Short mmCIF file of C-alpha atoms in Angstrom, two decimals:
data_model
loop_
_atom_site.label_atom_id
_atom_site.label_comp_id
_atom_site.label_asym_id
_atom_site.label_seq_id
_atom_site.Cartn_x
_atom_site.Cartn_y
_atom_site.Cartn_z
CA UNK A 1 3.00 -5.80 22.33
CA UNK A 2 0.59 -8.49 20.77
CA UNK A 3 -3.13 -8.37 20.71
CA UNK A 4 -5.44 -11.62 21.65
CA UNK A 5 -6.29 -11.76 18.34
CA UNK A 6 -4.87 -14.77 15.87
CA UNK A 7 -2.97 -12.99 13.37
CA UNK A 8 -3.87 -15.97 10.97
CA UNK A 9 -7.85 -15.30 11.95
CA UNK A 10 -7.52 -11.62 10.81
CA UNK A 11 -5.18 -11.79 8.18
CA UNK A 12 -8.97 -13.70 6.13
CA UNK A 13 -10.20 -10.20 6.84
CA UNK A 14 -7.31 -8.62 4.61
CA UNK A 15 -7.62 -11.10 1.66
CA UNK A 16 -11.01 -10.63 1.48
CA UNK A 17 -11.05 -6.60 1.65
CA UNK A 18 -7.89 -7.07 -0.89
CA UNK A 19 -10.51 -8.66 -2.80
CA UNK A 20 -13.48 -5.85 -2.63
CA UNK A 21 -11.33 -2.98 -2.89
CA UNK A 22 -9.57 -4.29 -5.82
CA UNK A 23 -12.98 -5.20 -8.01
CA UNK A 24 -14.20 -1.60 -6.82
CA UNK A 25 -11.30 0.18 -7.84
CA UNK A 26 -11.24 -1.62 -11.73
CA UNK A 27 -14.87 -0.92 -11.79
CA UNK A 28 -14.44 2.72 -11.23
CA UNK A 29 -11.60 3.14 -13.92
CA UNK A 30 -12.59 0.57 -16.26
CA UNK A 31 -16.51 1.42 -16.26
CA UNK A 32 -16.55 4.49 -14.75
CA UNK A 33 -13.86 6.12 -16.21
CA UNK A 34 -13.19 4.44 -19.87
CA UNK A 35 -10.96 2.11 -19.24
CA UNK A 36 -6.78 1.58 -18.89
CA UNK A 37 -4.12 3.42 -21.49
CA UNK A 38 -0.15 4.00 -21.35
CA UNK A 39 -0.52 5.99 -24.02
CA UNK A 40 -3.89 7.17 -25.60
CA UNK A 41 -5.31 10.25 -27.14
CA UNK A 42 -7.68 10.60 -23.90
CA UNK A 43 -4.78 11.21 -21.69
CA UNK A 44 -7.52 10.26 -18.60
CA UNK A 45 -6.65 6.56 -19.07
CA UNK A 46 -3.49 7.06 -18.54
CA UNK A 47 -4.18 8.69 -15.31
CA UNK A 48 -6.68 5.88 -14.17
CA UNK A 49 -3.59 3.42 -13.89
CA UNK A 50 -2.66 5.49 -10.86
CA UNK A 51 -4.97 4.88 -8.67
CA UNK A 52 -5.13 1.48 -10.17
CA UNK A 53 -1.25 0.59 -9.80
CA UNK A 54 -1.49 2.37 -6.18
CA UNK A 55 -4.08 0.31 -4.74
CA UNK A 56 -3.61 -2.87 -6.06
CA UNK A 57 0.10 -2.89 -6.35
CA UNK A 58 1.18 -0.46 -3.51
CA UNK A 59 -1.06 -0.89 -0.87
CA UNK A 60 -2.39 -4.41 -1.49
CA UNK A 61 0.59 -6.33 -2.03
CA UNK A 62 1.95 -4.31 0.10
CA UNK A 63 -0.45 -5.31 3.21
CA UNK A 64 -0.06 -8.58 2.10
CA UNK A 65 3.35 -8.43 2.75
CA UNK A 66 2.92 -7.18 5.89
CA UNK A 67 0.57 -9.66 7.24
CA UNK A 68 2.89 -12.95 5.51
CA UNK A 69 5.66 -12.18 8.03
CA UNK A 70 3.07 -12.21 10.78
CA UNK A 71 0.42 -14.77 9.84
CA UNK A 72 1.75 -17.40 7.52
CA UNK A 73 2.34 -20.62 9.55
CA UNK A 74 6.26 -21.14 7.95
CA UNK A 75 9.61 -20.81 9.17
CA UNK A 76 11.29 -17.73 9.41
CA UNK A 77 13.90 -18.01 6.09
CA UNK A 78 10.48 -18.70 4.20
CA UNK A 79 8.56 -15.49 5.76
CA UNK A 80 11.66 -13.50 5.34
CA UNK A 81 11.73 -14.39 1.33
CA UNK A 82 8.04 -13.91 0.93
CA UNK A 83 8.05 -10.46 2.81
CA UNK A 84 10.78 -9.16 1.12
CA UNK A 85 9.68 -9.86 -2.01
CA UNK A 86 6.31 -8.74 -1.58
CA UNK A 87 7.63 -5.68 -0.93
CA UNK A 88 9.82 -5.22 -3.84
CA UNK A 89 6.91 -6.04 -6.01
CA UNK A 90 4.67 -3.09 -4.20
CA UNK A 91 7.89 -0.46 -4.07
CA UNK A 92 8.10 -1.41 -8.12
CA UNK A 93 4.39 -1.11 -8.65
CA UNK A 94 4.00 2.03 -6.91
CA UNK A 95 7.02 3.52 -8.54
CA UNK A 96 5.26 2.88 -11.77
CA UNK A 97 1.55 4.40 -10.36
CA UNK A 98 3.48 7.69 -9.56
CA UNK A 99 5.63 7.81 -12.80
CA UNK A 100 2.07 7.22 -14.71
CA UNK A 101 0.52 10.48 -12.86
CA UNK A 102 3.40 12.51 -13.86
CA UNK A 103 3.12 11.16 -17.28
CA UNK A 104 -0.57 12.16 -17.42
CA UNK A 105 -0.04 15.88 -15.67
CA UNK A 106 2.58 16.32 -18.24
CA UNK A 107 1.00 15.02 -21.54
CA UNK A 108 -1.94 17.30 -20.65
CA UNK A 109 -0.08 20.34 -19.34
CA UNK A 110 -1.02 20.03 -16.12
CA UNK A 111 1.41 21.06 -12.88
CA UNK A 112 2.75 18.55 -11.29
CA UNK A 113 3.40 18.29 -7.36
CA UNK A 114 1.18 20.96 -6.41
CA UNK A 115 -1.02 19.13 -4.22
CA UNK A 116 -0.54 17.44 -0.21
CA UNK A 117 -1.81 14.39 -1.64
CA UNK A 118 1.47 14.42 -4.12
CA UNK A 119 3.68 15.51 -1.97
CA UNK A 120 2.71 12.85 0.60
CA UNK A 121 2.79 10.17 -2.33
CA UNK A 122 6.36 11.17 -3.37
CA UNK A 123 7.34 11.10 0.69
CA UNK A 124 6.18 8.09 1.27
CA UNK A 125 7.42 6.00 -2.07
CA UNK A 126 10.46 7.10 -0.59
CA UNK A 127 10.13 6.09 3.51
CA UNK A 128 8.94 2.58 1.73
CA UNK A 129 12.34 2.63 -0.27
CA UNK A 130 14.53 3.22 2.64
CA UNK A 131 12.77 0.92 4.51
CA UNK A 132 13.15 -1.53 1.81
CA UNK A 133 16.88 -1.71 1.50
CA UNK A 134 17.56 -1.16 5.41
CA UNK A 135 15.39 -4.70 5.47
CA UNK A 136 17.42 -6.05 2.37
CA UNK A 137 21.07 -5.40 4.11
CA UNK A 138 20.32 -5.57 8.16
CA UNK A 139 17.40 -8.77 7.59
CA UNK A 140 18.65 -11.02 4.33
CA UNK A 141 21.56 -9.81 2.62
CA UNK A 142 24.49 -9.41 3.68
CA UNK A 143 22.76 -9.61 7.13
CA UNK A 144 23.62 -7.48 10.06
CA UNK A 145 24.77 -9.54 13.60
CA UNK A 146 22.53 -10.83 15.64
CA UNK A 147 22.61 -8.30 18.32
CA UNK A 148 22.08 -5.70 15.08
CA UNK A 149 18.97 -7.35 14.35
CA UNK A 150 17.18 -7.72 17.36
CA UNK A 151 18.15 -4.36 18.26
CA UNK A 152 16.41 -3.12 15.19
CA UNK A 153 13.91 -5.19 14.63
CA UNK A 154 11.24 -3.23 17.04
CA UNK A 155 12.10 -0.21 14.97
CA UNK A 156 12.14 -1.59 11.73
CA UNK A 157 8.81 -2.96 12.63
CA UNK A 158 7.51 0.57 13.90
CA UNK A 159 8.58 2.50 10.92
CA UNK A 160 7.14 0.12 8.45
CA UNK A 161 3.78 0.84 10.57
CA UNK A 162 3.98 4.17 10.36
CA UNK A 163 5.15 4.66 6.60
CA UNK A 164 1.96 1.69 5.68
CA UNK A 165 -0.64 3.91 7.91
CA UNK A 166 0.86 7.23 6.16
CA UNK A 167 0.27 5.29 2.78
CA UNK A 168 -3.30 4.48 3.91
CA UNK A 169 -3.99 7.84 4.30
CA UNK A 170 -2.12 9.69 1.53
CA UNK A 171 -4.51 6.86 -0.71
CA UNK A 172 -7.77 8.07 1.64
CA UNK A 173 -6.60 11.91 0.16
CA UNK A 174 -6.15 10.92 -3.57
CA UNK A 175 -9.72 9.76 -3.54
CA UNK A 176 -10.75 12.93 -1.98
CA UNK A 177 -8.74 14.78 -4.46
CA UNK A 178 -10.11 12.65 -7.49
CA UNK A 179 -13.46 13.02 -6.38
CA UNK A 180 -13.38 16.68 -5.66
CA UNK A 181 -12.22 17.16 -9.36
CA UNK A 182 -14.83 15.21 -11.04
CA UNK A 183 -17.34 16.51 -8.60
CA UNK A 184 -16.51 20.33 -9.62
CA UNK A 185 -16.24 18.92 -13.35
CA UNK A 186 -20.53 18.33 -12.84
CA UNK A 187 -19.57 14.83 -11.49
CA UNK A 188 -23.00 14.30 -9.28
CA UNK A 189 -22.27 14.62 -5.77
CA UNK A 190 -24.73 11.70 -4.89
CA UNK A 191 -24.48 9.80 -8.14
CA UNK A 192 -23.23 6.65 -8.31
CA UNK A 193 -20.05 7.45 -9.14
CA UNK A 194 -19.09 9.36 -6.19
CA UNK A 195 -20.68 6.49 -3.56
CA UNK A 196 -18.61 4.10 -5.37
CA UNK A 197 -15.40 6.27 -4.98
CA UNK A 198 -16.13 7.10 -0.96
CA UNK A 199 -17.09 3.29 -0.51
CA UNK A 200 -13.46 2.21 -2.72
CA UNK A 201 -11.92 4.29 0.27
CA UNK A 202 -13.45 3.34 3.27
CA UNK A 203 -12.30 -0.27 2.30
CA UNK A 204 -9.32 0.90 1.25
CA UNK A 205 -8.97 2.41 5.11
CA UNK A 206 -10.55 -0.76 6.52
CA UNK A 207 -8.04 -2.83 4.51
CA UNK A 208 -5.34 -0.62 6.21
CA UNK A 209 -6.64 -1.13 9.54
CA UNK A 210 -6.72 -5.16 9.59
CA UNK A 211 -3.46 -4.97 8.22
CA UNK A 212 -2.30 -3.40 11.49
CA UNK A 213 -4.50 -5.80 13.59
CA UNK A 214 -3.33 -8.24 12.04
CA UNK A 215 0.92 -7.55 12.54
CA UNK A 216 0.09 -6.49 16.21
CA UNK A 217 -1.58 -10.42 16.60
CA UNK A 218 -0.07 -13.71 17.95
CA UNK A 219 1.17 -15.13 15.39
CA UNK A 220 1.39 -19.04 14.56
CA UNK A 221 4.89 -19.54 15.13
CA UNK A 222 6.78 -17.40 17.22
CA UNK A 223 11.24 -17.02 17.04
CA UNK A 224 13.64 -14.98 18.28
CA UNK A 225 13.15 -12.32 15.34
CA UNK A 226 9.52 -12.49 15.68
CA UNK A 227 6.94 -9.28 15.34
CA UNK A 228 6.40 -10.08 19.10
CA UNK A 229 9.41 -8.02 20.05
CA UNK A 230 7.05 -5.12 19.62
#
């Protein structure tokens, strides 16, 4: 199923939320919060390149990569490349966002995986992974047969939907989560802080949502591996 909408048309709405969400979410752990820290004496920097690596280098780049298969006017061996290695780059990155919030729990005593936001994070690194490699050997290397591919494509498509909207909202619950904290820590509720966190996710959801407009439009060029099996 496609949509009348130009996937290349759309996919200037995800750049430019990419864009706003990004500057919001440095603002609120660089100004907000103090900053960026692998390791530091205030073990709260550490924690702020969580939501930093998560956003940015999960669900950004990994939109992007998304949206390159559907929207960039190339061939397919170039889409392929770029997609797949978009996608390595977010899988890596959000490795490293989860490893730094496990670092931070346990430099400050804290319990780790105690939380649905956590154990939706940790489920859905994972889905990405699988996803990942399935794409690596059936898609580019070694490459399953023709009939394998087309056969899986719709699927492959459909599961990296669901595991991106499932992302998209496990990020929608860490800000909750975050915000809650702070809030019960004498954070104000309508200070600027808090509008600034709410606003970073509703264009983080937004972001999400164009991403999925813009995979389910026509795209420039169309083959016989093309989203449009869908």
């Amino acid at each position: 199923m496609a949509l009348a909408l130009k996937a290349l048309h759309t996919s200037f709405a995800v750049h430019f939320l990419a864009v706003v969400g990004a500057i919001l979410v440095l603002i609120w752990c660089i100004s907000f919060r103090g900053g960026l820290a692998w390791d530091s004496s205030n073990k709260s920097l550490i924690f702020n390149l969580h939501p930093v690596l998560m956003f940015i280098g999960f669900i950004v780049i990994g939109g992007e990569a998304i949206v390159s298969y559907r929207s960039l006017p190339l061939k397919k061996p170039e889409k392929k490349l770029i997609h797949l290695v978009l996608h390595a780059i977010a899988l890596i990155l959000g490795i490293i966002g989860i490893y730094t919030a496990f670092k931070f729990h346990n430099e400050s005593n804290i319990a780790n995986l105690y939380s649905l936001h956590s154990w939706l994070g940790i489920g859905v690194i994972v889905l990405y992974g699988i996803q990942w490699i399935y794409g690596f050997v059936v898609f580019f290397f070694p490459g399953g047969t023709p009939t394998i591919r087309s056969e899986s494509l719709p699927w492959h498509v459909l599961f990296g939907i669901f595991v991106y909207i499932l992302a998209i909202a496990t990020a929608a619950l860490g800000y909750l989560e975050k915000l809650t904290f702070l809030q019960n820590s004498g954070l104000e509720k309508y200070g600027s802080e808090a509008f600034l966190v709410n606003f970073t996710a509703i264009v983080t959801v937004l972001y999400g949502t164009f991403v999925i407009l813009t995979t389910l439009g026509q795209s420039p060029t169309e083959d016989e591996y093309s989203y449009s099996a869908i």
